Coordinates of C-alpha atoms in Angstrom, one line a residue:
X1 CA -36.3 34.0 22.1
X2 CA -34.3 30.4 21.5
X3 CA -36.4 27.2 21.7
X4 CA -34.4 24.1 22.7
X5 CA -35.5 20.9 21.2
X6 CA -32.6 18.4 22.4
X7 CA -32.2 17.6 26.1
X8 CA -29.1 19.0 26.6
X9 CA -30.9 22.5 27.0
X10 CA -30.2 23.1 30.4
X11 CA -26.3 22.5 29.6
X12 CA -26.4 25.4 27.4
X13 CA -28.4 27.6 29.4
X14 CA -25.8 26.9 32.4
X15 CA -23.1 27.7 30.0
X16 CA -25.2 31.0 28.4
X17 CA -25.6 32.5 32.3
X18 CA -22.0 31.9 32.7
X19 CA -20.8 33.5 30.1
X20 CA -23.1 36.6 30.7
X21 CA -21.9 36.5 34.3
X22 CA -18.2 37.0 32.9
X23 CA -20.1 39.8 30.7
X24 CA -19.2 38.0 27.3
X25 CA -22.6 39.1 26.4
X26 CA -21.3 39.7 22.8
X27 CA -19.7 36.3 22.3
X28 CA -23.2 34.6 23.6
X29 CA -25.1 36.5 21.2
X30 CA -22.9 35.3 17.9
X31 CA -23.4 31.8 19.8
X32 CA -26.9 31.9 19.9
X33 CA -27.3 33.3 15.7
X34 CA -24.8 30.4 15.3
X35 CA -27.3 28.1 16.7
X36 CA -30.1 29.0 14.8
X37 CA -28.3 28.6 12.0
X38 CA -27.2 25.6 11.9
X39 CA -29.0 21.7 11.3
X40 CA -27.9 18.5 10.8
X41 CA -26.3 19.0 7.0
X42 CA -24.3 22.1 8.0
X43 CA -20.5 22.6 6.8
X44 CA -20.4 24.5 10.4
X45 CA -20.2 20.2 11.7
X46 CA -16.6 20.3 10.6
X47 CA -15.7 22.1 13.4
X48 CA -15.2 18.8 15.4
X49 CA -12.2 17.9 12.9
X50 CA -10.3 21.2 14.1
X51 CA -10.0 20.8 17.4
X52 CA -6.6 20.6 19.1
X53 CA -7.6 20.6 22.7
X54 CA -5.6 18.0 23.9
X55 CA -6.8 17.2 26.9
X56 CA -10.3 16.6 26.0
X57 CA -9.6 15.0 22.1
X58 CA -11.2 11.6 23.4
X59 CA -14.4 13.6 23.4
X60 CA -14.0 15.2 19.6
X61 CA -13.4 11.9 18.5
X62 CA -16.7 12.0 16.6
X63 CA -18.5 9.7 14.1
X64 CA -18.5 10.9 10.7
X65 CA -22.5 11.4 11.0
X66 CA -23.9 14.3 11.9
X67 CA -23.6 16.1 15.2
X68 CA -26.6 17.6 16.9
X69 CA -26.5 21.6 17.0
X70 CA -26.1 21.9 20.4
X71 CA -22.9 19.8 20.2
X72 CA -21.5 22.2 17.3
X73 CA -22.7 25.3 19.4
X74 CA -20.7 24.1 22.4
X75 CA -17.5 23.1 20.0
X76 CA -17.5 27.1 18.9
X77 CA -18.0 28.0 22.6
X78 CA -14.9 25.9 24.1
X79 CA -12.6 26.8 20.9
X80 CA -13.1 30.4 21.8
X81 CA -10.1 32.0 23.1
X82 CA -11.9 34.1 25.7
X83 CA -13.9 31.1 26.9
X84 CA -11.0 28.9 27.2
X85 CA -9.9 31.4 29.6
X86 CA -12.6 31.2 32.0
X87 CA -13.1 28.5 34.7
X88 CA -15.9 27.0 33.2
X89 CA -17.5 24.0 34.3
X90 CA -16.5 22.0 31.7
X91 CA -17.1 18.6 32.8
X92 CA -20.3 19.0 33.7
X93 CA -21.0 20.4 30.1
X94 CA -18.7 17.7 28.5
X95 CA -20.7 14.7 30.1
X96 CA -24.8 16.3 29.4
X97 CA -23.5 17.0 25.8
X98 CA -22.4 13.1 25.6
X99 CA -25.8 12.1 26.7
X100 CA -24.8 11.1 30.7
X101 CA -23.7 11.7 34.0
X102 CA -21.4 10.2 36.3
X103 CA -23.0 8.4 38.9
X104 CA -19.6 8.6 41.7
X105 CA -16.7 10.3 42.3
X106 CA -14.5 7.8 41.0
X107 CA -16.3 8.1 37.5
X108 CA -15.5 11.8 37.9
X109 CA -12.2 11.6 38.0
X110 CA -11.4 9.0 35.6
X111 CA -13.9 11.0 32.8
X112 CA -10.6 12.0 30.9
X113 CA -9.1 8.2 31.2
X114 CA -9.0 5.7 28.7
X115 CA -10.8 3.2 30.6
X116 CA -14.0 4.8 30.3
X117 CA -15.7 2.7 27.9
X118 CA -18.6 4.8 27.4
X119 CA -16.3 8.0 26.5
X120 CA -16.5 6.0 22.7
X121 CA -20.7 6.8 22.9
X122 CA -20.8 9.1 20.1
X123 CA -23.8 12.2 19.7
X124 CA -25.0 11.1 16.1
X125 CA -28.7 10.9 14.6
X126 CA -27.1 7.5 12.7
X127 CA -24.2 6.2 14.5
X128 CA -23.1 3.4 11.8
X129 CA -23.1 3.2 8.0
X130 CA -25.4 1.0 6.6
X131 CA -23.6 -2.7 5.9
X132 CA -23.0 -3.8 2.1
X133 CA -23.6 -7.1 1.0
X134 CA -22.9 -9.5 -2.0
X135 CA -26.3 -10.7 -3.2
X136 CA -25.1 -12.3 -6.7
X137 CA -21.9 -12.3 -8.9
X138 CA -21.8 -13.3 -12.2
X139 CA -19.1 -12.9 -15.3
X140 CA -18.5 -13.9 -19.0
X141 CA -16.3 -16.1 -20.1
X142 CA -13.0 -14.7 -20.7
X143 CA -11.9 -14.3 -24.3
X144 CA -8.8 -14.3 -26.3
X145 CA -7.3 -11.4 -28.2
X146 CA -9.7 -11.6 -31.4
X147 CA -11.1 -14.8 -30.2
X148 CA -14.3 -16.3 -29.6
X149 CA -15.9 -13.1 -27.9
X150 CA -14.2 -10.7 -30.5
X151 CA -17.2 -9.6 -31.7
X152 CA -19.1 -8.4 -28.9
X153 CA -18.0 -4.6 -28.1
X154 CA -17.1 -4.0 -24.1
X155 CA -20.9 -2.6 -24.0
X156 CA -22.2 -5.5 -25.1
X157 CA -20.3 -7.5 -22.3
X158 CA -21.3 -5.4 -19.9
X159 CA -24.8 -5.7 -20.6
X160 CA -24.5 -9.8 -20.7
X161 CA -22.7 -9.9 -17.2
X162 CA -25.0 -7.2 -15.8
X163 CA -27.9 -9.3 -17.0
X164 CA -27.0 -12.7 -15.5
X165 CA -26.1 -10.6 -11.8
X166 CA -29.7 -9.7 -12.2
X167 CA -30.9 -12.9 -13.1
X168 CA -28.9 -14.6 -10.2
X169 CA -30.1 -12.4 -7.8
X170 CA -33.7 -12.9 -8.5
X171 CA -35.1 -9.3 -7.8
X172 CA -36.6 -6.8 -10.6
X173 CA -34.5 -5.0 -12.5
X174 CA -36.5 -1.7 -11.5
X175 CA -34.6 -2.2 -8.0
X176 CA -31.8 -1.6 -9.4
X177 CA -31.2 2.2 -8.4
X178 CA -27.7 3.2 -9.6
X179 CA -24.5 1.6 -11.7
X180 CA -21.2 1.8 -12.1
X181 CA -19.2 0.1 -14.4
X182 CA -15.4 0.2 -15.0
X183 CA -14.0 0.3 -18.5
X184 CA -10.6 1.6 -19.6
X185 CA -10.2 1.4 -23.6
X186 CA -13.0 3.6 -23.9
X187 CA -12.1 4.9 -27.9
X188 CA -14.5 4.3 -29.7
X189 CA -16.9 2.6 -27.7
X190 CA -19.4 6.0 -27.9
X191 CA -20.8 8.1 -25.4
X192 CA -21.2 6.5 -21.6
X193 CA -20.2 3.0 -21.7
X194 CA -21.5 2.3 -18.8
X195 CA -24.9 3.4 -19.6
X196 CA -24.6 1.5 -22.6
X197 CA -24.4 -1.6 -20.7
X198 CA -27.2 -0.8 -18.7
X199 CA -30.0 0.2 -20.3
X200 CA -28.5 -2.8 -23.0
X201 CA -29.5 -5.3 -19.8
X202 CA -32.8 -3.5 -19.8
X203 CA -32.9 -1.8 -16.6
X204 CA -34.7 1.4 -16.3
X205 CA -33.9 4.5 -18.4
X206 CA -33.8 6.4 -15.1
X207 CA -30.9 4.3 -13.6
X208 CA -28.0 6.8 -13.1
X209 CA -25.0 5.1 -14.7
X210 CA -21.0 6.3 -14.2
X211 CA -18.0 4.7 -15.8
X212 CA -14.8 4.2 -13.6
X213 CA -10.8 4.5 -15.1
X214 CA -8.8 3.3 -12.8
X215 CA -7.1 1.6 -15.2
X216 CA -7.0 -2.5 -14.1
X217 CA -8.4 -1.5 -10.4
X218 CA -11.4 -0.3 -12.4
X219 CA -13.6 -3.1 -12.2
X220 CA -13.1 -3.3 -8.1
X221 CA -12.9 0.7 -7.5
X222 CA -16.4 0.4 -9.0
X223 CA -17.3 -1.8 -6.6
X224 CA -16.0 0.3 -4.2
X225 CA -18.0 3.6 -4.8
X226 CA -20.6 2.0 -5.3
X227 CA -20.4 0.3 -1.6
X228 CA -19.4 4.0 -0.8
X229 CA -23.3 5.1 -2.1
X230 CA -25.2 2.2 -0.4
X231 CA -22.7 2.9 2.8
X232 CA -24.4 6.3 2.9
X233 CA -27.9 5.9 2.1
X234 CA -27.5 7.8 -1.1
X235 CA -28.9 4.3 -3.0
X236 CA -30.4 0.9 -1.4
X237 CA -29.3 -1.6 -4.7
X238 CA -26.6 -1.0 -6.7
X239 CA -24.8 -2.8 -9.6
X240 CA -21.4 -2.7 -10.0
X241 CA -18.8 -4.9 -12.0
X242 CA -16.2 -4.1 -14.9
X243 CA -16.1 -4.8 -18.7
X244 CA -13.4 -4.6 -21.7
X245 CA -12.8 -6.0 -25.4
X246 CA -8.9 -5.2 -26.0
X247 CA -9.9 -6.9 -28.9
X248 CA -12.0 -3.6 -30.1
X249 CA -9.5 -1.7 -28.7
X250 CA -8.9 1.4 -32.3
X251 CA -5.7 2.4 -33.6
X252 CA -5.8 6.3 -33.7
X253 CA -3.6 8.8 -35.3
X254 CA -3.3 12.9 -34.1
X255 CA -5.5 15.2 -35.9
X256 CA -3.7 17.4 -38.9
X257 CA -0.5 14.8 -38.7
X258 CA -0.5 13.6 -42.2
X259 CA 3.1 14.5 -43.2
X260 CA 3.8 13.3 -46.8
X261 CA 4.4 9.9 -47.1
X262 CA 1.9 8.1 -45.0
X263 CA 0.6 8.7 -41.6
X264 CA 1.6 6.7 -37.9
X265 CA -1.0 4.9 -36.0
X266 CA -0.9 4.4 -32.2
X267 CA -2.8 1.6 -31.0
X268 CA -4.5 2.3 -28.0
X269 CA -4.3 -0.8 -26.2
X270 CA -0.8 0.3 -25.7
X271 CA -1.4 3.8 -25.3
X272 CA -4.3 4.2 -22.9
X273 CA -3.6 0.7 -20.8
X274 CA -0.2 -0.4 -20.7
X275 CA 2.2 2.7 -21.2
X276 CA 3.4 4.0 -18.2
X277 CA 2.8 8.0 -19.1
X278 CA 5.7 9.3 -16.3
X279 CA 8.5 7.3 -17.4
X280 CA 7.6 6.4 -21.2
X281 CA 7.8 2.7 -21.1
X282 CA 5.9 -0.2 -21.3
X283 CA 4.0 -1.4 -18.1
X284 CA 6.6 -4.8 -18.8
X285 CA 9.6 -2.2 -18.2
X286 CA 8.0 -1.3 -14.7
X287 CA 8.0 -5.2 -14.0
X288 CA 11.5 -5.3 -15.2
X289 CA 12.6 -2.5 -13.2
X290 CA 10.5 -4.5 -9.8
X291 CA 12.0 -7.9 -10.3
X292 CA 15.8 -6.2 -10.3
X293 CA 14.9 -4.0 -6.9
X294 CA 13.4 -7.3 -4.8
X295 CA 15.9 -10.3 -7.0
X296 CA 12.9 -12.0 -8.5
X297 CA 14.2 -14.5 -11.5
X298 CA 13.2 -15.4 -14.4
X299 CA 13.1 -19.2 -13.2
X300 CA 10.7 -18.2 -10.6
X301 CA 8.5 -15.8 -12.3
X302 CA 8.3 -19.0 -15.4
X303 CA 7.6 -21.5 -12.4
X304 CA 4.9 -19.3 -11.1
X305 CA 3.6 -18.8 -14.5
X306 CA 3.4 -23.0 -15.1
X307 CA 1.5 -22.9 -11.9
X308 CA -1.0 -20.9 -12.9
X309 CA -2.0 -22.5 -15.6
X310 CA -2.2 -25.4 -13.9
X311 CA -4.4 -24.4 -11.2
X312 CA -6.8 -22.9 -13.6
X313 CA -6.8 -25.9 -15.8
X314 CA -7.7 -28.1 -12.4
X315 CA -10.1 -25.6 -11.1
X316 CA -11.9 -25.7 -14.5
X317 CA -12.4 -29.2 -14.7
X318 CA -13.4 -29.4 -11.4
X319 CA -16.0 -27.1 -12.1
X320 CA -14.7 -24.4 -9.7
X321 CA -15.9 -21.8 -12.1
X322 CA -19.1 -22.6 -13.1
X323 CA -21.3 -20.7 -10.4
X324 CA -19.5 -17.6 -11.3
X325 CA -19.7 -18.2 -15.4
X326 CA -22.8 -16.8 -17.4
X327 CA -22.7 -18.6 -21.1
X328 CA -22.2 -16.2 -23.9
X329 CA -24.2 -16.5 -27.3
X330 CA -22.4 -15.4 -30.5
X331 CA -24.7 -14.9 -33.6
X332 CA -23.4 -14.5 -37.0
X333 CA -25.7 -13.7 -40.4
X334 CA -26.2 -17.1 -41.8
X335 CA -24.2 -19.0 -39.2
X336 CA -25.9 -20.9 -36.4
X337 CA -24.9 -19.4 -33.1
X338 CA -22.4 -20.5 -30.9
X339 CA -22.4 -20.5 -27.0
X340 CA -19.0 -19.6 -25.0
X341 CA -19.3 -21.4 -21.6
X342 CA -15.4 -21.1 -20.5
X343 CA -12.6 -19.2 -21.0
X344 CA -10.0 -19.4 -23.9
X345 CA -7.0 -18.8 -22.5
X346 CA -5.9 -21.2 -19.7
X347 CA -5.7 -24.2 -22.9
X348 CA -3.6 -21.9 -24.8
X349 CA 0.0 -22.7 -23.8
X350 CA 2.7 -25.1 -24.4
X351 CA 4.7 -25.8 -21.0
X352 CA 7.6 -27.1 -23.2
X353 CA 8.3 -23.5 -24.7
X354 CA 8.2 -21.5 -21.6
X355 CA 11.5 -21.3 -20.4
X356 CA 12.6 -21.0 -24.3
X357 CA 11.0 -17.8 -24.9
X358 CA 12.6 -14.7 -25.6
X359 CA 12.1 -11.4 -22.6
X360 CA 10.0 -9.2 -24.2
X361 CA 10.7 -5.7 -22.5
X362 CA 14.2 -5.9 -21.9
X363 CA 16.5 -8.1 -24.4
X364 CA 19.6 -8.7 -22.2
X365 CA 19.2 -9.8 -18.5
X366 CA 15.5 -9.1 -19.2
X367 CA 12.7 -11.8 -16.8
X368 CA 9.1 -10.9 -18.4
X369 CA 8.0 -13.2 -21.4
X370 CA 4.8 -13.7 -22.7
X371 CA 4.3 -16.6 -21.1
X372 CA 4.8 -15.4 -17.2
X373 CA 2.8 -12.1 -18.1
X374 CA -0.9 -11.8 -18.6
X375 CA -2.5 -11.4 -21.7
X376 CA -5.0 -9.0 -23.8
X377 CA -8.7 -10.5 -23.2
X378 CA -12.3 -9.4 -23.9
X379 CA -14.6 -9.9 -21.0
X380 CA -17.2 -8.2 -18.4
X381 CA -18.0 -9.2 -15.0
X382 CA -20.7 -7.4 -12.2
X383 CA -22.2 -7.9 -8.8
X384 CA -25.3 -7.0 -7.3
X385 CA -24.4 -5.1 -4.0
X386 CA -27.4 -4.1 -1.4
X387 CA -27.9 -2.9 1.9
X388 CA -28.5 -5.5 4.7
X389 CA -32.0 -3.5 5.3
X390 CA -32.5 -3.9 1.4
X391 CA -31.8 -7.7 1.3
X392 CA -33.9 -8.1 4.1
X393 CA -36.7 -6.2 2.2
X394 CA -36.4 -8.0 -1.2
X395 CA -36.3 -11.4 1.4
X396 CA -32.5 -11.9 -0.5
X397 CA -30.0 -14.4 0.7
X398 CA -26.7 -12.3 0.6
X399 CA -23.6 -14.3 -0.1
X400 CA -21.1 -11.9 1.2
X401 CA -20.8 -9.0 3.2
X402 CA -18.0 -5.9 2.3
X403 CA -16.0 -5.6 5.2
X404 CA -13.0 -2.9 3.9
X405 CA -11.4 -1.6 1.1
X406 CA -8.8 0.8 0.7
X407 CA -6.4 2.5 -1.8
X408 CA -2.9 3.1 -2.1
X409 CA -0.4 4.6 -4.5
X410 CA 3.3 4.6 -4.9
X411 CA 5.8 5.7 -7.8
X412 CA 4.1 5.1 -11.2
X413 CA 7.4 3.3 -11.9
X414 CA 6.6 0.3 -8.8
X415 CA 3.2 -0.2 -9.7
X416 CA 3.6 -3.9 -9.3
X417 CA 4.2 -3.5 -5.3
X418 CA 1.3 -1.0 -4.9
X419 CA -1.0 -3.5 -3.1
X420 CA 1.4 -4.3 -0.3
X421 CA 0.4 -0.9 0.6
X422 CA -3.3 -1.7 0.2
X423 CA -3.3 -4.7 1.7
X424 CA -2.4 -2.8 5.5
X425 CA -4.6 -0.5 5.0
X426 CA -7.6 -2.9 4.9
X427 CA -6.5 -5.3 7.7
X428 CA -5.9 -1.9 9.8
X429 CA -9.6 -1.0 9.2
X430 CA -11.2 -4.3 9.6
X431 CA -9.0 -5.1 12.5
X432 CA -7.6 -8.6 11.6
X433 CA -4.6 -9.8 10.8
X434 CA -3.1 -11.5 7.8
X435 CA -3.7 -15.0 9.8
X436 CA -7.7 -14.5 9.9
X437 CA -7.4 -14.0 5.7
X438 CA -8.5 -17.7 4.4
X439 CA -8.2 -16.3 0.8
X440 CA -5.9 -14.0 -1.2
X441 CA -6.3 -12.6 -4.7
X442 CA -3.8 -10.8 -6.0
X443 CA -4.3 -9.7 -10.1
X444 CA -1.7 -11.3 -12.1
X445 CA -0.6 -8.5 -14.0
X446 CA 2.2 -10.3 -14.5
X447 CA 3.8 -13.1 -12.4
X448 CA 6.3 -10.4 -10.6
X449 CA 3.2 -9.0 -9.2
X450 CA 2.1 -11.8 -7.1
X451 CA 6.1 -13.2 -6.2
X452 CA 6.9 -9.1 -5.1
X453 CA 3.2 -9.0 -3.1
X454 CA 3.9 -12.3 -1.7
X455 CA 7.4 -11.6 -0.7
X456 CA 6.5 -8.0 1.1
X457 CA 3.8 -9.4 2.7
X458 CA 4.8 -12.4 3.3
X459 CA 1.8 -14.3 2.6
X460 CA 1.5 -18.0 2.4
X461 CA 1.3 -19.3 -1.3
X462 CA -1.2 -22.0 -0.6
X463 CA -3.9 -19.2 -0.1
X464 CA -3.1 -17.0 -3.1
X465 CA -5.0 -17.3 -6.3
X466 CA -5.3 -20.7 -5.9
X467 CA -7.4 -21.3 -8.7
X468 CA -4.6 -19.4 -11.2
X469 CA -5.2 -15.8 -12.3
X470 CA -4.6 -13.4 -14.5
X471 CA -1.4 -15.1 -16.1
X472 CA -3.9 -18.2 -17.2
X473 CA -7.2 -17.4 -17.0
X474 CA -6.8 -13.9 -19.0
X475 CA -6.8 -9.7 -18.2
X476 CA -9.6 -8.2 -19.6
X477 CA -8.0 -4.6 -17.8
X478 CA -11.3 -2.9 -16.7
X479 CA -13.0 -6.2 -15.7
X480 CA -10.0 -8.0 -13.7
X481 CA -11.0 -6.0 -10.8
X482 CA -14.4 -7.2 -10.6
X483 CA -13.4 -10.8 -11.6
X484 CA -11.4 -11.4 -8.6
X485 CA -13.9 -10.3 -6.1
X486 CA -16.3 -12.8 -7.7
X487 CA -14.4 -15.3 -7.5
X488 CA -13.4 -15.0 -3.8
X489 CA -17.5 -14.7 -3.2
X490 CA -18.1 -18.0 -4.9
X491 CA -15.1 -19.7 -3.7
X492 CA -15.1 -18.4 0.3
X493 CA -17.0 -20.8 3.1
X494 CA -19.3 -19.2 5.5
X495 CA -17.6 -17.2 7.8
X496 CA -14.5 -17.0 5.9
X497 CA -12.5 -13.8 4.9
X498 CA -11.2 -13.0 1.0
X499 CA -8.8 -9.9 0.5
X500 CA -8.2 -9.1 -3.0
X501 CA -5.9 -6.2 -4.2
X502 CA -5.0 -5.0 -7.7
X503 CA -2.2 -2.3 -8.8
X504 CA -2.8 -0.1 -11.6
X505 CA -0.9 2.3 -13.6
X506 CA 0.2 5.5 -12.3
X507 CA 1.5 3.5 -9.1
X508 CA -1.8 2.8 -7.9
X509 CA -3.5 -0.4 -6.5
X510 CA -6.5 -1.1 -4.8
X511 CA -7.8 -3.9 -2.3
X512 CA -11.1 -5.3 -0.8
X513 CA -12.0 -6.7 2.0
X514 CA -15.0 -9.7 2.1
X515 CA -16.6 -12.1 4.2
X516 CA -18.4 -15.0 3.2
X517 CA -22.0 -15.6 4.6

């Protein structure tokens, strides 16, 4: 005998005695051991992404929660070939399993229509994710190529900007349920960065720790999944961020190739972060290969570059970075210690010598130079991401709340226009438009990065990394990602929306969505 706990009961027993009437009595009985099978976490719940009834898709167009029983049992009922066949009462089933009734005619008729607002009400136990919010962001300085921070492995980074989010965010580091980190010149660097840098900040030994590679997205695609896990339930606090020294960065050679005469080192730095695998060349060569497709020059990418550096020299002295900045403190054996409050790189140039330089990646007709490109930098940066409920609990004060995020991926060889494929994606989801974005970030990869994003998305300028980026201020790879999330979250008013993107290698990019509280 069944026992029916939801209150659509008399909906299946109406559809039961009709299918016995039509003397289906073995479909009702492979029904029925289908319903006492199933609960709320069965892999039977997919069913609602299978069907192709046409005329009644507005009602399959489910949440991603999880469907009650009943609703599944009905689902295997109506897909049934033999009980699509019938002249079932199928309204009348449709509208108890949705949790109403019409109260007129006219409501009856137009149950199929668009109009019908409440056709959207959806049979879930939880009909929306939990929201994700911002509750602190904090980074290191960045550092030059064997500079200041030179010292400090990516761990140890980590561990410093993972520390300061903590500190900024003024909760226990026992809340802290889960971490993901993003790191990409992982040789040498031992066993789980990522939990190296945790349990280095002193959180918990039991804090479940997993390092992201997504090459320079890999600071904000940790951000990302970790949104993804406090989206869910799975976790309630969750720290997230990136970290990187290139400066650490090995030289390696293959095992057993010592041919007489000496042996070849690969550094890895090239290797692992800026060697496109697919086409064998230089990340540079990609940018090349972008700025001859859309008819970028070298006079704009150099003019961009100048501006870059100029903006992040401004934004710098008007303090536009310290809320973000945690100081770093370098001790050496019978040195006093010195403190790193800024970053190197942004003083580092000579405006005079720009347009002088020799192209780097392609001699004749090339565009890239050092000076329009981004650099190699040491550096770690991390967030403290909650659910509303948890913030609530912890009596936090978020500062911003994730609205979207997306990924996209084109040929590994246009890397450099993978976020105007991002970009749509987000907006789409969020439902605004590029006019509601107050503030872009796109990661400066090089200078063709942002000009080709601009240009196929025809953003305005005056909203895109306005405080310089990764040209000036330095590209730490598996940190960038996290950096330019911060930044927006420090830099954004109340009320006001950041969208950040990043392209990676292997054609990838990714973009996120934020909103300033």
């Amino acid at each position: 005998m069944l026992f029916f706990h939801c209150p659509e009961q008399h909906a299946l027993l109406r559809c039961c005695l009709h299918l016995l009437s039509k003397h289906l009595i073995n479909q009702f009985v492979a029904v029925t051991a289908l319903l006492s099978a199933c609960n709320h976490s069965s892999n039977l719940l997919s069913f609602r992404a299978e069907l192709q009834i046409e005329s009644c898709r507005g009602l399959f167009a489910r949440s991603q929660a999880s469907l009650c029983v009943l609703w599944v049992c009905y689902t295997e009922l109506f897909i049934s070939r033999k009980v699509r066949s019938l002249n079932c009462d199928l309204y009348f089933l449709n509208l108890v399993l949705m949790g109403f009734v019409p109260k007129s005619s006219a409501e009856r008729s137009g149950v199929y229509g668009k109009e019908i607002k409440y056709m959207e009400r959806s049979y879930v136990s939880k009909p929306t994710l939990n929201e994700v919010v911002i509750v602190s962001a904090a980074r290191t300085p960045i550092g030059s190529f064997l500079g200041s921070l030179s010292s400090l492995p990516a761990t140890r980074l980590g561990s410093l900007a993972i520390q300061g989010a903590i500190e900024k965010a003024g909760i226990p580091k026992e809340e802290v349920k889960e971490a993901y980190m993003g790191n990409v010149l992982q040789g040498g660097e031992g066993q789980a960065p990522a939990r190296q840098a945790v349990l280095g900040a002193g959180l918990p030994l039991s804090t479940p720790c997993t390092t992201v590679n997504k090459v320079c997205a890999s600071g904000m695609k940790a951000i990302m999944l970790a949104s993804q896990s406090l989206m869910c339930g799975h976790q309630d606090v969750v720290v997230a961020g990136g970290m990187e020294s290139m400066s650490n960065a090995p030289y390696v050679m293959n095992r057993g190739a010592t041919p007489y005469g000496g042996v070849k080192l690969e550094d890895l730095i090239v290797k692992d972060g800026l060697t496109d695998v697919y086409n064998k060349i230089h990340m540079g060569n990609c940018a090349e290969n972008t700025a001859k497709k859309l008819h970028i020059t070298r006079e704009e990418q150099d003019a961009y570059a100048v501006g870059s550096y100029g903006r992040s020299q401004a934004a710098w002295d008007a303090g536009r970075f310290a809320e973000e900045v945690v100081p770093v403190t370098i001790s050496a054996k019978g040195k006093p210690d010195v403190v790193v409050k800024e970053d190197e790189e942004y003083r580092r140039v000579d405006f005079s010598k720009v347009p002088k330089l020799k192209t780097v990646f392609q001699k004749e007709n090339g565009t890239v130079t050092a000076a329009n490109a981004s650099t190699l930098n040491d550096g770690a940066a991390a967030v403290v991401l909650m659910t509303s409920d948890a913030a609530k609990r912890l009596s936090v004060k978020p500062l911003a709340r994730i609205a979207a995020f997306a990924d996209a991926a084109v040929d590994p060889i246009d890397f450099p226009v993978a976020p105007a494929y991002a970009v749509p994606k987000v907006l789409k989801d969020a439902g605004l438009k590029k006019e509601d974005i107050t503030m872009w970030e796109v990661n400066e990869a090089f200078s063709l990065v942002v000009l080709a994003n601009m240009k196929m998305l025809e953003l305005d300028p005056q909203k895109v990394n306005i405080n310089g980026g990764a040209v000036s201020l330095g590209h730490p790879i598996g940190m960038s990602g996290a950096r330019i999330v911060i930044h927006m979250v420090h830099t954004l008013k109340p009320g006001q929306y950041g969208l950040a993107s990043i392209c990676n290698g292997g054609g990838g990019a990714s973009a996120m969505l934020v909103q300033r509280l």
